[in-house]
Amino acid sequence: RTGSQERTLIDLSDLPVAEKTVKQLEEQGELESRKIWNPVATSMLQGKFGEATQLKRDIEDQQRKLAAARKERNEQFAPALFKTESQIEGRPELLENAPINI
């Protein structure tokens, strides 16, 4: 949006929506996004925005602590699913040993 004018860069409304398969929260790993952020989403859906904000802050603080601990150990962050520097046609490249079925 520029000023009061709206402009569409790319219209994706005609594209089919890809079906998503997600593990149940109990089956997800401790660092999986849906599991970590579920309490925030739940609070927001219940209209508890102050609680959601505090939960978000707690998550971000915990992630900063994990990053600081890695830095202290001189340990590089290693993504579990994607190569850090590689992209194919604008999409991240999945690791060969990624624990995911696509």
mmCIF file of N, CA, C and O in Angstrom:
data_model
loop_
_atom_site.group_PDB
_atom_site.id
_atom_site.type_symbol
_atom_site.label_atom_id
_atom_site.label_comp_id
_atom_site.label_asym_id
_atom_site.label_seq_id
_atom_site.Cartn_x
_atom_site.Cartn_y
_atom_site.Cartn_z
ATOM 1 N N ARG A 1 0.854 -1.168 0.000
ATOM 2 C CA ARG A 1 0.000 0.000 0.000
ATOM 3 C C ARG A 1 0.904 1.236 0.000
ATOM 4 O O ARG A 1 1.773 1.381 0.825
ATOM 5 N N THR A 2 0.674 2.115 -0.929
ATOM 6 C CA THR A 2 1.424 3.369 -0.992
ATOM 7 C C THR A 2 0.460 4.516 -0.788
ATOM 8 O O THR A 2 -0.412 4.742 -1.603
ATOM 9 N N GLY A 3 0.613 5.236 0.309
ATOM 10 C CA GLY A 3 -0.349 6.292 0.584
ATOM 11 C C GLY A 3 -1.714 5.688 0.764
ATOM 12 O O GLY A 3 -1.923 4.834 1.599
ATOM 13 N N SER A 4 -2.674 6.121 -0.041
ATOM 14 C CA SER A 4 -4.026 5.565 0.059
ATOM 15 C C SER A 4 -4.338 4.638 -1.108
ATOM 16 O O SER A 4 -5.463 4.192 -1.262
ATOM 17 N N GLN A 5 -3.333 4.355 -1.952
ATOM 18 C CA GLN A 5 -3.569 3.466 -3.099
ATOM 19 C C GLN A 5 -3.126 2.046 -2.767
ATOM 20 O O GLN A 5 -2.093 1.831 -2.152
ATOM 21 N N GLU A 6 -3.924 1.082 -3.180
ATOM 22 C CA GLU A 6 -3.598 -0.313 -2.968
ATOM 23 C C GLU A 6 -3.211 -0.922 -4.301
ATOM 24 O O GLU A 6 -3.819 -0.618 -5.331
ATOM 25 N N ARG A 7 -2.192 -1.786 -4.294
ATOM 26 C CA ARG A 7 -1.696 -2.375 -5.527
ATOM 27 C C ARG A 7 -1.396 -3.848 -5.289
ATOM 28 O O ARG A 7 -0.730 -4.199 -4.326
ATOM 29 N N THR A 8 -1.889 -4.717 -6.150
ATOM 30 C CA THR A 8 -1.629 -6.146 -6.045
ATOM 31 C C THR A 8 -0.338 -6.465 -6.779
ATOM 32 O O THR A 8 -0.206 -6.157 -7.968
ATOM 33 N N LEU A 9 0.606 -7.088 -6.071
ATOM 34 C CA LEU A 9 1.862 -7.481 -6.703
ATOM 35 C C LEU A 9 1.722 -8.814 -7.418
ATOM 36 O O LEU A 9 2.207 -8.992 -8.522
ATOM 37 N N ILE A 10 1.054 -9.752 -6.755
ATOM 38 C CA ILE A 10 0.826 -11.060 -7.361
ATOM 39 C C ILE A 10 -0.475 -11.619 -6.782
ATOM 40 O O ILE A 10 -0.685 -11.596 -5.583
ATOM 41 N N ASP A 11 -1.344 -12.091 -7.642
ATOM 42 C CA ASP A 11 -2.633 -12.621 -7.203
ATOM 43 C C ASP A 11 -2.551 -14.144 -7.147
ATOM 44 O O ASP A 11 -2.422 -14.805 -8.172
ATOM 45 N N LEU A 12 -2.621 -14.684 -5.951
ATOM 46 C CA LEU A 12 -2.525 -16.128 -5.759
ATOM 47 C C LEU A 12 -3.875 -16.780 -5.507
ATOM 48 O O LEU A 12 -3.954 -17.972 -5.228
ATOM 49 N N SER A 13 -4.940 -16.003 -5.614
ATOM 50 C CA SER A 13 -6.262 -16.513 -5.253
ATOM 51 C C SER A 13 -6.742 -17.656 -6.145
ATOM 52 O O SER A 13 -7.562 -18.467 -5.711
ATOM 53 N N ASP A 14 -6.251 -17.769 -7.371
ATOM 54 C CA ASP A 14 -6.685 -18.850 -8.253
ATOM 55 C C ASP A 14 -5.887 -20.139 -8.064
ATOM 56 O O ASP A 14 -6.243 -21.172 -8.630
ATOM 57 N N LEU A 15 -4.817 -20.083 -7.269
ATOM 58 C CA LEU A 15 -4.007 -21.277 -7.065
ATOM 59 C C LEU A 15 -4.679 -22.214 -6.064
ATOM 60 O O LEU A 15 -5.275 -21.766 -5.094
ATOM 61 N N PRO A 16 -4.570 -23.516 -6.301
ATOM 62 C CA PRO A 16 -5.165 -24.462 -5.350
ATOM 63 C C PRO A 16 -4.381 -24.436 -4.029
ATOM 64 O O PRO A 16 -3.173 -24.238 -4.022
ATOM 65 N N VAL A 17 -5.085 -24.651 -2.936
ATOM 66 C CA VAL A 17 -4.439 -24.696 -1.627
ATOM 67 C C VAL A 17 -3.876 -26.097 -1.425
ATOM 68 O O VAL A 17 -4.583 -27.085 -1.603
ATOM 69 N N ALA A 18 -2.598 -26.175 -1.061
ATOM 70 C CA ALA A 18 -1.966 -27.473 -0.833
ATOM 71 C C ALA A 18 -2.457 -28.051 0.486
ATOM 72 O O ALA A 18 -2.558 -27.347 1.485
ATOM 73 N N GLU A 19 -2.776 -29.336 0.456
ATOM 74 C CA GLU A 19 -3.215 -30.005 1.676
ATOM 75 C C GLU A 19 -2.023 -30.139 2.625
ATOM 76 O O GLU A 19 -0.913 -30.451 2.208
ATOM 77 N N LYS A 20 -2.256 -29.870 3.886
ATOM 78 C CA LYS A 20 -1.191 -29.947 4.878
ATOM 79 C C LYS A 20 -1.476 -31.089 5.836
ATOM 80 O O LYS A 20 -2.590 -31.275 6.286
ATOM 81 N N THR A 21 -0.440 -31.845 6.130
ATOM 82 C CA THR A 21 -0.547 -32.910 7.110
ATOM 83 C C THR A 21 0.376 -32.546 8.254
ATOM 84 O O THR A 21 1.563 -32.327 8.049
ATOM 85 N N VAL A 22 -0.176 -32.446 9.445
ATOM 86 C CA VAL A 22 0.597 -32.034 10.616
ATOM 87 C C VAL A 22 0.408 -33.076 11.708
ATOM 88 O O VAL A 22 -0.706 -33.521 11.969
ATOM 89 N N LYS A 23 1.536 -33.430 12.350
ATOM 90 C CA LYS A 23 1.458 -34.373 13.463
ATOM 91 C C LYS A 23 0.662 -33.756 14.609
ATOM 92 O O LYS A 23 0.627 -32.545 14.775
ATOM 93 N N GLN A 24 0.052 -34.606 15.411
ATOM 94 C CA GLN A 24 -0.605 -34.159 16.631
ATOM 95 C C GLN A 24 0.446 -33.505 17.529
ATOM 96 O O GLN A 24 1.618 -33.876 17.487
ATOM 97 N N LEU A 25 0.053 -32.531 18.340
ATOM 98 C CA LEU A 25 1.001 -31.825 19.207
ATOM 99 C C LEU A 25 1.818 -32.785 20.065
ATOM 100 O O LEU A 25 3.015 -32.580 20.268
ATOM 101 N N GLU A 26 1.177 -33.846 20.579
ATOM 102 C CA GLU A 26 1.885 -34.809 21.431
ATOM 103 C C GLU A 26 3.004 -35.526 20.688
ATOM 104 O O GLU A 26 3.946 -36.021 21.296
ATOM 105 N N GLU A 27 2.873 -35.630 19.370
ATOM 106 C CA GLU A 27 3.861 -36.346 18.554
ATOM 107 C C GLU A 27 4.968 -35.426 18.051
ATOM 108 O O GLU A 27 5.948 -35.903 17.485
ATOM 109 N N GLN A 28 4.830 -34.134 18.246
ATOM 110 C CA GLN A 28 5.814 -33.182 17.737
ATOM 111 C C GLN A 28 7.004 -33.061 18.685
ATOM 112 O O GLN A 28 6.877 -33.239 19.890
ATOM 113 N N GLY A 29 8.158 -32.714 18.098
ATOM 114 C CA GLY A 29 9.359 -32.482 18.889
ATOM 115 C C GLY A 29 9.224 -31.197 19.694
ATOM 116 O O GLY A 29 8.391 -30.343 19.388
ATOM 117 N N GLU A 30 10.055 -31.062 20.719
ATOM 118 C CA GLU A 30 9.974 -29.922 21.630
ATOM 119 C C GLU A 30 10.213 -28.575 20.943
ATOM 120 O O GLU A 30 9.755 -27.553 21.427
ATOM 121 N N LEU A 31 10.933 -28.558 19.826
ATOM 122 C CA LEU A 31 11.255 -27.294 19.158
ATOM 123 C C LEU A 31 10.427 -27.042 17.897
ATOM 124 O O LEU A 31 10.727 -26.126 17.136
ATOM 125 N N GLU A 32 9.397 -27.834 17.666
ATOM 126 C CA GLU A 32 8.573 -27.618 16.474
ATOM 127 C C GLU A 32 7.662 -26.409 16.677
ATOM 128 O O GLU A 32 7.066 -26.219 17.738
ATOM 129 N N SER A 33 7.574 -25.581 15.652
ATOM 130 C CA SER A 33 6.865 -24.300 15.744
ATOM 131 C C SER A 33 5.446 -24.415 16.254
ATOM 132 O O SER A 33 5.029 -23.658 17.127
ATOM 133 N N ARG A 34 4.673 -25.347 15.700
ATOM 134 C CA ARG A 34 3.265 -25.440 16.120
ATOM 135 C C ARG A 34 3.139 -25.780 17.596
ATOM 136 O O ARG A 34 2.236 -25.321 18.272
ATOM 137 N N LYS A 35 4.063 -26.600 18.091
ATOM 138 C CA LYS A 35 4.015 -26.971 19.504
ATOM 139 C C LYS A 35 4.417 -25.777 20.373
ATOM 140 O O LYS A 35 3.775 -25.485 21.381
ATOM 141 N N ILE A 36 5.475 -25.089 19.974
ATOM 142 C CA ILE A 36 5.966 -23.945 20.751
ATOM 143 C C ILE A 36 4.924 -22.826 20.787
ATOM 144 O O ILE A 36 4.661 -22.235 21.836
ATOM 145 N N TRP A 37 4.333 -22.515 19.631
ATOM 146 C CA TRP A 37 3.456 -21.350 19.525
ATOM 147 C C TRP A 37 1.989 -21.662 19.798
ATOM 148 O O TRP A 37 1.157 -20.755 19.839
ATOM 149 N N ASN A 38 1.638 -22.926 20.022
ATOM 150 C CA ASN A 38 0.238 -23.284 20.267
ATOM 151 C C ASN A 38 -0.388 -22.518 21.435
ATOM 152 O O ASN A 38 -1.512 -22.023 21.309
ATOM 153 N N PRO A 39 0.289 -22.381 22.579
ATOM 154 C CA PRO A 39 -0.322 -21.627 23.684
ATOM 155 C C PRO A 39 -0.600 -20.163 23.312
ATOM 156 O O PRO A 39 -1.614 -19.589 23.747
ATOM 157 N N VAL A 40 0.248 -19.573 22.480
ATOM 158 C CA VAL A 40 0.039 -18.187 22.044
ATOM 159 C C VAL A 40 -1.214 -18.113 21.176
ATOM 160 O O VAL A 40 -2.097 -17.274 21.398
ATOM 161 N N ALA A 41 -1.306 -19.014 20.196
ATOM 162 C CA ALA A 41 -2.469 -19.029 19.303
ATOM 163 C C ALA A 41 -3.752 -19.286 20.082
ATOM 164 O O ALA A 41 -4.776 -18.627 19.842
ATOM 165 N N THR A 42 -3.703 -20.221 21.028
ATOM 166 C CA THR A 42 -4.882 -20.536 21.841
ATOM 167 C C THR A 42 -5.338 -19.313 22.629
ATOM 168 O O THR A 42 -6.527 -18.978 22.656
ATOM 169 N N SER A 43 -4.388 -18.628 23.253
ATOM 170 C CA SER A 43 -4.730 -17.416 24.016
ATOM 171 C C SER A 43 -5.344 -16.348 23.123
ATOM 172 O O SER A 43 -6.309 -15.687 23.500
ATOM 173 N N MET A 44 -4.791 -16.178 21.937
ATOM 174 C CA MET A 44 -5.328 -15.175 21.006
ATOM 175 C C MET A 44 -6.748 -15.526 20.594
ATOM 176 O O MET A 44 -7.622 -14.655 20.548
ATOM 177 N N LEU A 45 -6.992 -16.809 20.292
ATOM 178 C CA LEU A 45 -8.335 -17.236 19.886
ATOM 179 C C LEU A 45 -9.350 -17.046 21.015
ATOM 180 O O LEU A 45 -10.531 -16.858 20.764
ATOM 181 N N GLN A 46 -8.876 -17.078 22.242
ATOM 182 C CA GLN A 46 -9.748 -16.862 23.399
ATOM 183 C C GLN A 46 -9.865 -15.381 23.758
ATOM 184 O O GLN A 46 -10.531 -15.027 24.719
ATOM 185 N N GLY A 47 -9.191 -14.521 22.976
ATOM 186 C CA GLY A 47 -9.250 -13.086 23.230
ATOM 187 C C GLY A 47 -8.377 -12.637 24.394
ATOM 188 O O GLY A 47 -8.497 -11.507 24.861
ATOM 189 N N LYS A 48 -7.479 -13.494 24.846
ATOM 190 C CA LYS A 48 -6.583 -13.176 25.962
ATOM 191 C C LYS A 48 -5.265 -12.623 25.409
ATOM 192 O O LYS A 48 -4.227 -13.296 25.444
ATOM 193 N N PHE A 49 -5.315 -11.414 24.897
ATOM 194 C CA PHE A 49 -4.173 -10.856 24.183
ATOM 195 C C PHE A 49 -3.014 -10.508 25.102
ATOM 196 O O PHE A 49 -1.853 -10.636 24.720
ATOM 197 N N GLY A 50 -3.291 -10.080 26.330
ATOM 198 C CA GLY A 50 -2.215 -9.816 27.286
ATOM 199 C C GLY A 50 -1.452 -11.089 27.610
ATOM 200 O O GLY A 50 -0.218 -11.107 27.651
ATOM 201 N N GLU A 51 -2.205 -12.174 27.826
ATOM 202 C CA GLU A 51 -1.591 -13.474 28.096
ATOM 203 C C GLU A 51 -0.782 -13.949 26.893
ATOM 204 O O GLU A 51 0.340 -14.450 27.041
ATOM 205 N N ALA A 52 -1.337 -13.780 25.693
ATOM 206 C CA ALA A 52 -0.637 -14.184 24.475
ATOM 207 C C ALA A 52 0.666 -13.411 24.322
ATOM 208 O O ALA A 52 1.702 -13.984 23.952
ATOM 209 N N THR A 53 0.626 -12.122 24.634
ATOM 210 C CA THR A 53 1.835 -11.297 24.541
ATOM 211 C C THR A 53 2.900 -11.796 25.507
ATOM 212 O O THR A 53 4.077 -11.911 25.146
ATOM 213 N N GLN A 54 2.497 -12.109 26.730
ATOM 214 C CA GLN A 54 3.473 -12.602 27.714
ATOM 215 C C GLN A 54 4.038 -13.957 27.296
ATOM 216 O O GLN A 54 5.245 -14.203 27.411
ATOM 217 N N LEU A 55 3.189 -14.841 26.781
ATOM 218 C CA LEU A 55 3.660 -16.147 26.298
ATOM 219 C C LEU A 55 4.657 -15.971 25.150
ATOM 220 O O LEU A 55 5.678 -16.667 25.099
ATOM 221 N N LYS A 56 4.352 -15.039 24.257
ATOM 222 C CA LYS A 56 5.258 -14.743 23.138
ATOM 223 C C LYS A 56 6.605 -14.262 23.656
ATOM 224 O O LYS A 56 7.664 -14.714 23.196
ATOM 225 N N ARG A 57 6.580 -13.363 24.617
ATOM 226 C CA ARG A 57 7.832 -12.859 25.202
ATOM 227 C C ARG A 57 8.629 -13.988 25.846
ATOM 228 O O ARG A 57 9.854 -14.068 25.715
ATOM 229 N N ASP A 58 7.916 -14.870 26.557
ATOM 230 C CA ASP A 58 8.583 -16.004 27.203
ATOM 231 C C ASP A 58 9.268 -16.902 26.179
ATOM 232 O O ASP A 58 10.409 -17.336 26.380
ATOM 233 N N ILE A 59 8.584 -17.183 25.080
ATOM 234 C CA ILE A 59 9.147 -18.018 24.017
ATOM 235 C C ILE A 59 10.386 -17.348 23.436
ATOM 236 O O ILE A 59 11.433 -17.976 23.264
ATOM 237 N N GLU A 60 10.269 -16.064 23.121
ATOM 238 C CA GLU A 60 11.397 -15.346 22.534
ATOM 239 C C GLU A 60 12.579 -15.283 23.496
ATOM 240 O O GLU A 60 13.736 -15.442 23.082
ATOM 241 N N ASP A 61 12.315 -15.071 24.796
ATOM 242 C CA ASP A 61 13.393 -15.064 25.794
ATOM 243 C C ASP A 61 14.086 -16.421 25.848
ATOM 244 O O ASP A 61 15.318 -16.498 25.905
ATOM 245 N N GLN A 62 13.296 -17.488 25.819
ATOM 246 C CA GLN A 62 13.863 -18.835 25.841
ATOM 247 C C GLN A 62 14.714 -19.089 24.600
ATOM 248 O O GLN A 62 15.800 -19.666 24.686
ATOM 249 N N GLN A 63 14.247 -18.629 23.436
ATOM 250 C CA GLN A 63 15.017 -18.826 22.214
ATOM 251 C C GLN A 63 16.317 -18.017 22.245
ATOM 252 O O GLN A 63 17.350 -18.478 21.763
ATOM 253 N N ARG A 64 16.277 -16.816 22.848
ATOM 254 C CA ARG A 64 17.506 -16.025 23.005
ATOM 255 C C ARG A 64 18.491 -16.737 23.932
ATOM 256 O O ARG A 64 19.697 -16.748 23.684
ATOM 257 N N LYS A 65 17.973 -17.352 25.006
ATOM 258 C CA LYS A 65 18.835 -18.099 25.923
ATOM 259 C C LYS A 65 19.494 -19.282 25.219
ATOM 260 O O LYS A 65 20.678 -19.555 25.426
ATOM 261 N N LEU A 66 18.721 -19.991 24.399
ATOM 262 C CA LEU A 66 19.281 -21.116 23.644
ATOM 263 C C LEU A 66 20.371 -20.639 22.691
ATOM 264 O O LEU A 66 21.426 -21.271 22.572
ATOM 265 N N ALA A 67 20.131 -19.510 22.018
ATOM 266 C CA ALA A 67 21.129 -18.949 21.095
ATOM 267 C C ALA A 67 22.382 -18.519 21.848
ATOM 268 O O ALA A 67 23.508 -18.749 21.381
ATOM 269 N N ALA A 68 22.217 -17.903 23.020
ATOM 270 C CA ALA A 68 23.363 -17.474 23.828
ATOM 271 C C ALA A 68 24.173 -18.681 24.295
ATOM 272 O O ALA A 68 25.414 -18.645 24.300
ATOM 273 N N ALA A 69 23.483 -19.746 24.684
ATOM 274 C CA ALA A 69 24.174 -20.967 25.118
ATOM 275 C C ALA A 69 24.972 -21.571 23.967
ATOM 276 O O ALA A 69 26.108 -22.016 24.164
ATOM 277 N N ARG A 70 24.385 -21.578 22.758
ATOM 278 C CA ARG A 70 25.117 -22.079 21.583
ATOM 279 C C ARG A 70 26.354 -21.227 21.339
ATOM 280 O O ARG A 70 27.439 -21.751 21.074
ATOM 281 N N LYS A 71 26.196 -19.915 21.423
ATOM 282 C CA LYS A 71 27.316 -19.008 21.187
ATOM 283 C C LYS A 71 28.420 -19.237 22.220
ATOM 284 O O LYS A 71 29.603 -19.270 21.881
ATOM 285 N N GLU A 72 28.025 -19.423 23.471
ATOM 286 C CA GLU A 72 28.987 -19.667 24.544
ATOM 287 C C GLU A 72 29.771 -20.958 24.300
ATOM 288 O O GLU A 72 30.956 -21.042 24.615
ATOM 289 N N ARG A 73 29.110 -21.959 23.754
ATOM 290 C CA ARG A 73 29.761 -23.239 23.433
ATOM 291 C C ARG A 73 30.476 -23.189 22.083
ATOM 292 O O ARG A 73 31.021 -24.196 21.635
ATOM 293 N N ASN A 74 30.407 -22.002 21.432
ATOM 294 C CA ASN A 74 31.001 -21.823 20.101
ATOM 295 C C ASN A 74 30.397 -22.811 19.098
ATOM 296 O O ASN A 74 31.080 -23.376 18.261
ATOM 297 N N GLU A 75 29.092 -23.010 19.236
ATOM 298 C CA GLU A 75 28.349 -23.975 18.422
ATOM 299 C C GLU A 75 27.500 -23.233 17.393
ATOM 300 O O GLU A 75 26.784 -22.308 17.731
ATOM 301 N N GLN A 76 27.598 -23.632 16.160
ATOM 302 C CA GLN A 76 26.815 -23.037 15.077
ATOM 303 C C GLN A 76 25.405 -23.615 15.090
ATOM 304 O O GLN A 76 25.216 -24.809 15.349
ATOM 305 N N PHE A 77 24.381 -22.787 14.797
ATOM 306 C CA PHE A 77 23.013 -23.291 14.676
ATOM 307 C C PHE A 77 22.938 -24.206 13.458
ATOM 308 O O PHE A 77 23.404 -23.873 12.377
ATOM 309 N N ALA A 78 22.354 -25.380 13.639
ATOM 310 C CA ALA A 78 22.217 -26.345 12.549
ATOM 311 C C ALA A 78 20.742 -26.655 12.333
ATOM 312 O O ALA A 78 20.124 -27.339 13.143
ATOM 313 N N PRO A 79 20.150 -26.136 11.249
ATOM 314 C CA PRO A 79 18.739 -26.430 10.970
ATOM 315 C C PRO A 79 18.522 -27.934 10.783
ATOM 316 O O PRO A 79 19.379 -28.627 10.261
ATOM 317 N N ALA A 80 17.377 -28.408 11.230
ATOM 318 C CA ALA A 80 17.070 -29.837 11.132
ATOM 319 C C ALA A 80 16.524 -30.229 9.764
ATOM 320 O O ALA A 80 16.605 -31.389 9.379
ATOM 321 N N LEU A 81 15.948 -29.267 9.027
ATOM 322 C CA LEU A 81 15.261 -29.629 7.785
ATOM 323 C C LEU A 81 15.892 -29.068 6.509
ATOM 324 O O LEU A 81 15.825 -29.696 5.468
ATOM 325 N N PHE A 82 16.471 -27.859 6.575
ATOM 326 C CA PHE A 82 16.896 -27.184 5.349
ATOM 327 C C PHE A 82 18.363 -26.798 5.369
ATOM 328 O O PHE A 82 18.925 -26.495 6.421
ATOM 329 N N LYS A 83 18.978 -26.797 4.190
ATOM 330 C CA LYS A 83 20.349 -26.316 4.047
ATOM 331 C C LYS A 83 20.346 -24.809 4.279
ATOM 332 O O LYS A 83 19.416 -24.122 3.861
ATOM 333 N N THR A 84 21.366 -24.307 4.947
ATOM 334 C CA THR A 84 21.365 -22.896 5.340
ATOM 335 C C THR A 84 21.569 -21.937 4.173
ATOM 336 O O THR A 84 20.964 -20.877 4.138
ATOM 337 N N GLU A 85 22.390 -22.283 3.212
ATOM 338 C CA GLU A 85 22.727 -21.331 2.148
ATOM 339 C C GLU A 85 22.117 -21.672 0.795
ATOM 340 O O GLU A 85 22.263 -20.920 -0.146
ATOM 341 N N SER A 86 21.455 -22.796 0.669
ATOM 342 C CA SER A 86 20.994 -23.260 -0.633
ATOM 343 C C SER A 86 19.518 -22.956 -0.870
ATOM 344 O O SER A 86 18.694 -23.106 0.029
ATOM 345 N N GLN A 87 19.222 -22.521 -2.083
ATOM 346 C CA GLN A 87 17.831 -22.354 -2.498
ATOM 347 C C GLN A 87 17.713 -22.774 -3.958
ATOM 348 O O GLN A 87 18.574 -22.472 -4.763
ATOM 349 N N ILE A 88 16.643 -23.482 -4.249
ATOM 350 C CA ILE A 88 16.356 -23.900 -5.622
ATOM 351 C C ILE A 88 15.094 -23.178 -6.056
ATOM 352 O O ILE A 88 14.054 -23.317 -5.415
ATOM 353 N N GLU A 89 15.187 -22.403 -7.110
ATOM 354 C CA GLU A 89 14.035 -21.650 -7.617
ATOM 355 C C GLU A 89 13.336 -20.862 -6.516
ATOM 356 O O GLU A 89 12.115 -20.842 -6.421
ATOM 357 N N GLY A 90 14.126 -20.241 -5.635
ATOM 358 C CA GLY A 90 13.560 -19.419 -4.579
ATOM 359 C C GLY A 90 13.025 -20.184 -3.385
ATOM 360 O O GLY A 90 12.454 -19.604 -2.484
ATOM 361 N N ARG A 91 13.187 -21.502 -3.407
ATOM 362 C CA ARG A 91 12.697 -22.331 -2.294
ATOM 363 C C ARG A 91 13.882 -22.923 -1.546
ATOM 364 O O ARG A 91 14.873 -23.316 -2.146
ATOM 365 N N PRO A 92 13.782 -23.027 -0.211
ATOM 366 C CA PRO A 92 14.860 -23.654 0.548
ATOM 367 C C PRO A 92 15.031 -25.105 0.132
ATOM 368 O O PRO A 92 14.072 -25.765 -0.260
ATOM 369 N N GLU A 93 16.263 -25.594 0.214
ATOM 370 C CA GLU A 93 16.548 -26.981 -0.177
ATOM 371 C C GLU A 93 16.537 -27.881 1.060
ATOM 372 O O GLU A 93 17.216 -27.617 2.048
ATOM 373 N N LEU A 94 15.746 -28.937 1.003
ATOM 374 C CA LEU A 94 15.608 -29.878 2.101
ATOM 375 C C LEU A 94 16.898 -30.686 2.253
ATOM 376 O O LEU A 94 17.502 -31.115 1.271
ATOM 377 N N LEU A 95 17.337 -30.889 3.490
ATOM 378 C CA LEU A 95 18.499 -31.740 3.764
ATOM 379 C C LEU A 95 18.189 -33.172 3.362
ATOM 380 O O LEU A 95 17.047 -33.625 3.477
ATOM 381 N N GLU A 96 19.207 -33.910 2.919
ATOM 382 C CA GLU A 96 19.001 -35.297 2.508
ATOM 383 C C GLU A 96 18.503 -36.150 3.674
ATOM 384 O O GLU A 96 17.708 -37.059 3.502
ATOM 385 N N ASN A 97 18.989 -35.861 4.881
ATOM 386 C CA ASN A 97 18.620 -36.679 6.047
ATOM 387 C C ASN A 97 17.554 -36.014 6.915
ATOM 388 O O ASN A 97 17.396 -36.363 8.084
ATOM 389 N N ALA A 98 16.803 -35.093 6.346
ATOM 390 C CA ALA A 98 15.756 -34.377 7.097
ATOM 391 C C ALA A 98 14.683 -35.372 7.562
ATOM 392 O O ALA A 98 14.234 -36.209 6.781
ATOM 393 N N PRO A 99 14.282 -35.271 8.833
ATOM 394 C CA PRO A 99 13.265 -36.194 9.357
ATOM 395 C C PRO A 99 11.856 -35.785 8.957
ATOM 396 O O PRO A 99 11.028 -35.449 9.793
ATOM 397 N N ILE A 100 11.595 -35.817 7.656
ATOM 398 C CA ILE A 100 10.292 -35.375 7.151
ATOM 399 C C ILE A 100 9.991 -36.104 5.854
ATOM 400 O O ILE A 100 10.894 -36.411 5.089
ATOM 401 N N ASN A 101 8.758 -36.389 5.616
ATOM 402 C CA ASN A 101 8.346 -37.017 4.354
ATOM 403 C C ASN A 101 7.668 -35.985 3.475
ATOM 404 O O ASN A 101 6.631 -35.450 3.838
ATOM 405 N N ILE A 102 8.239 -35.709 2.337
ATOM 406 C CA ILE A 102 7.613 -34.788 1.378
ATOM 407 C C ILE A 102 7.494 -35.504 0.050
ATOM 408 O O ILE A 102 8.355 -36.167 -0.382
#
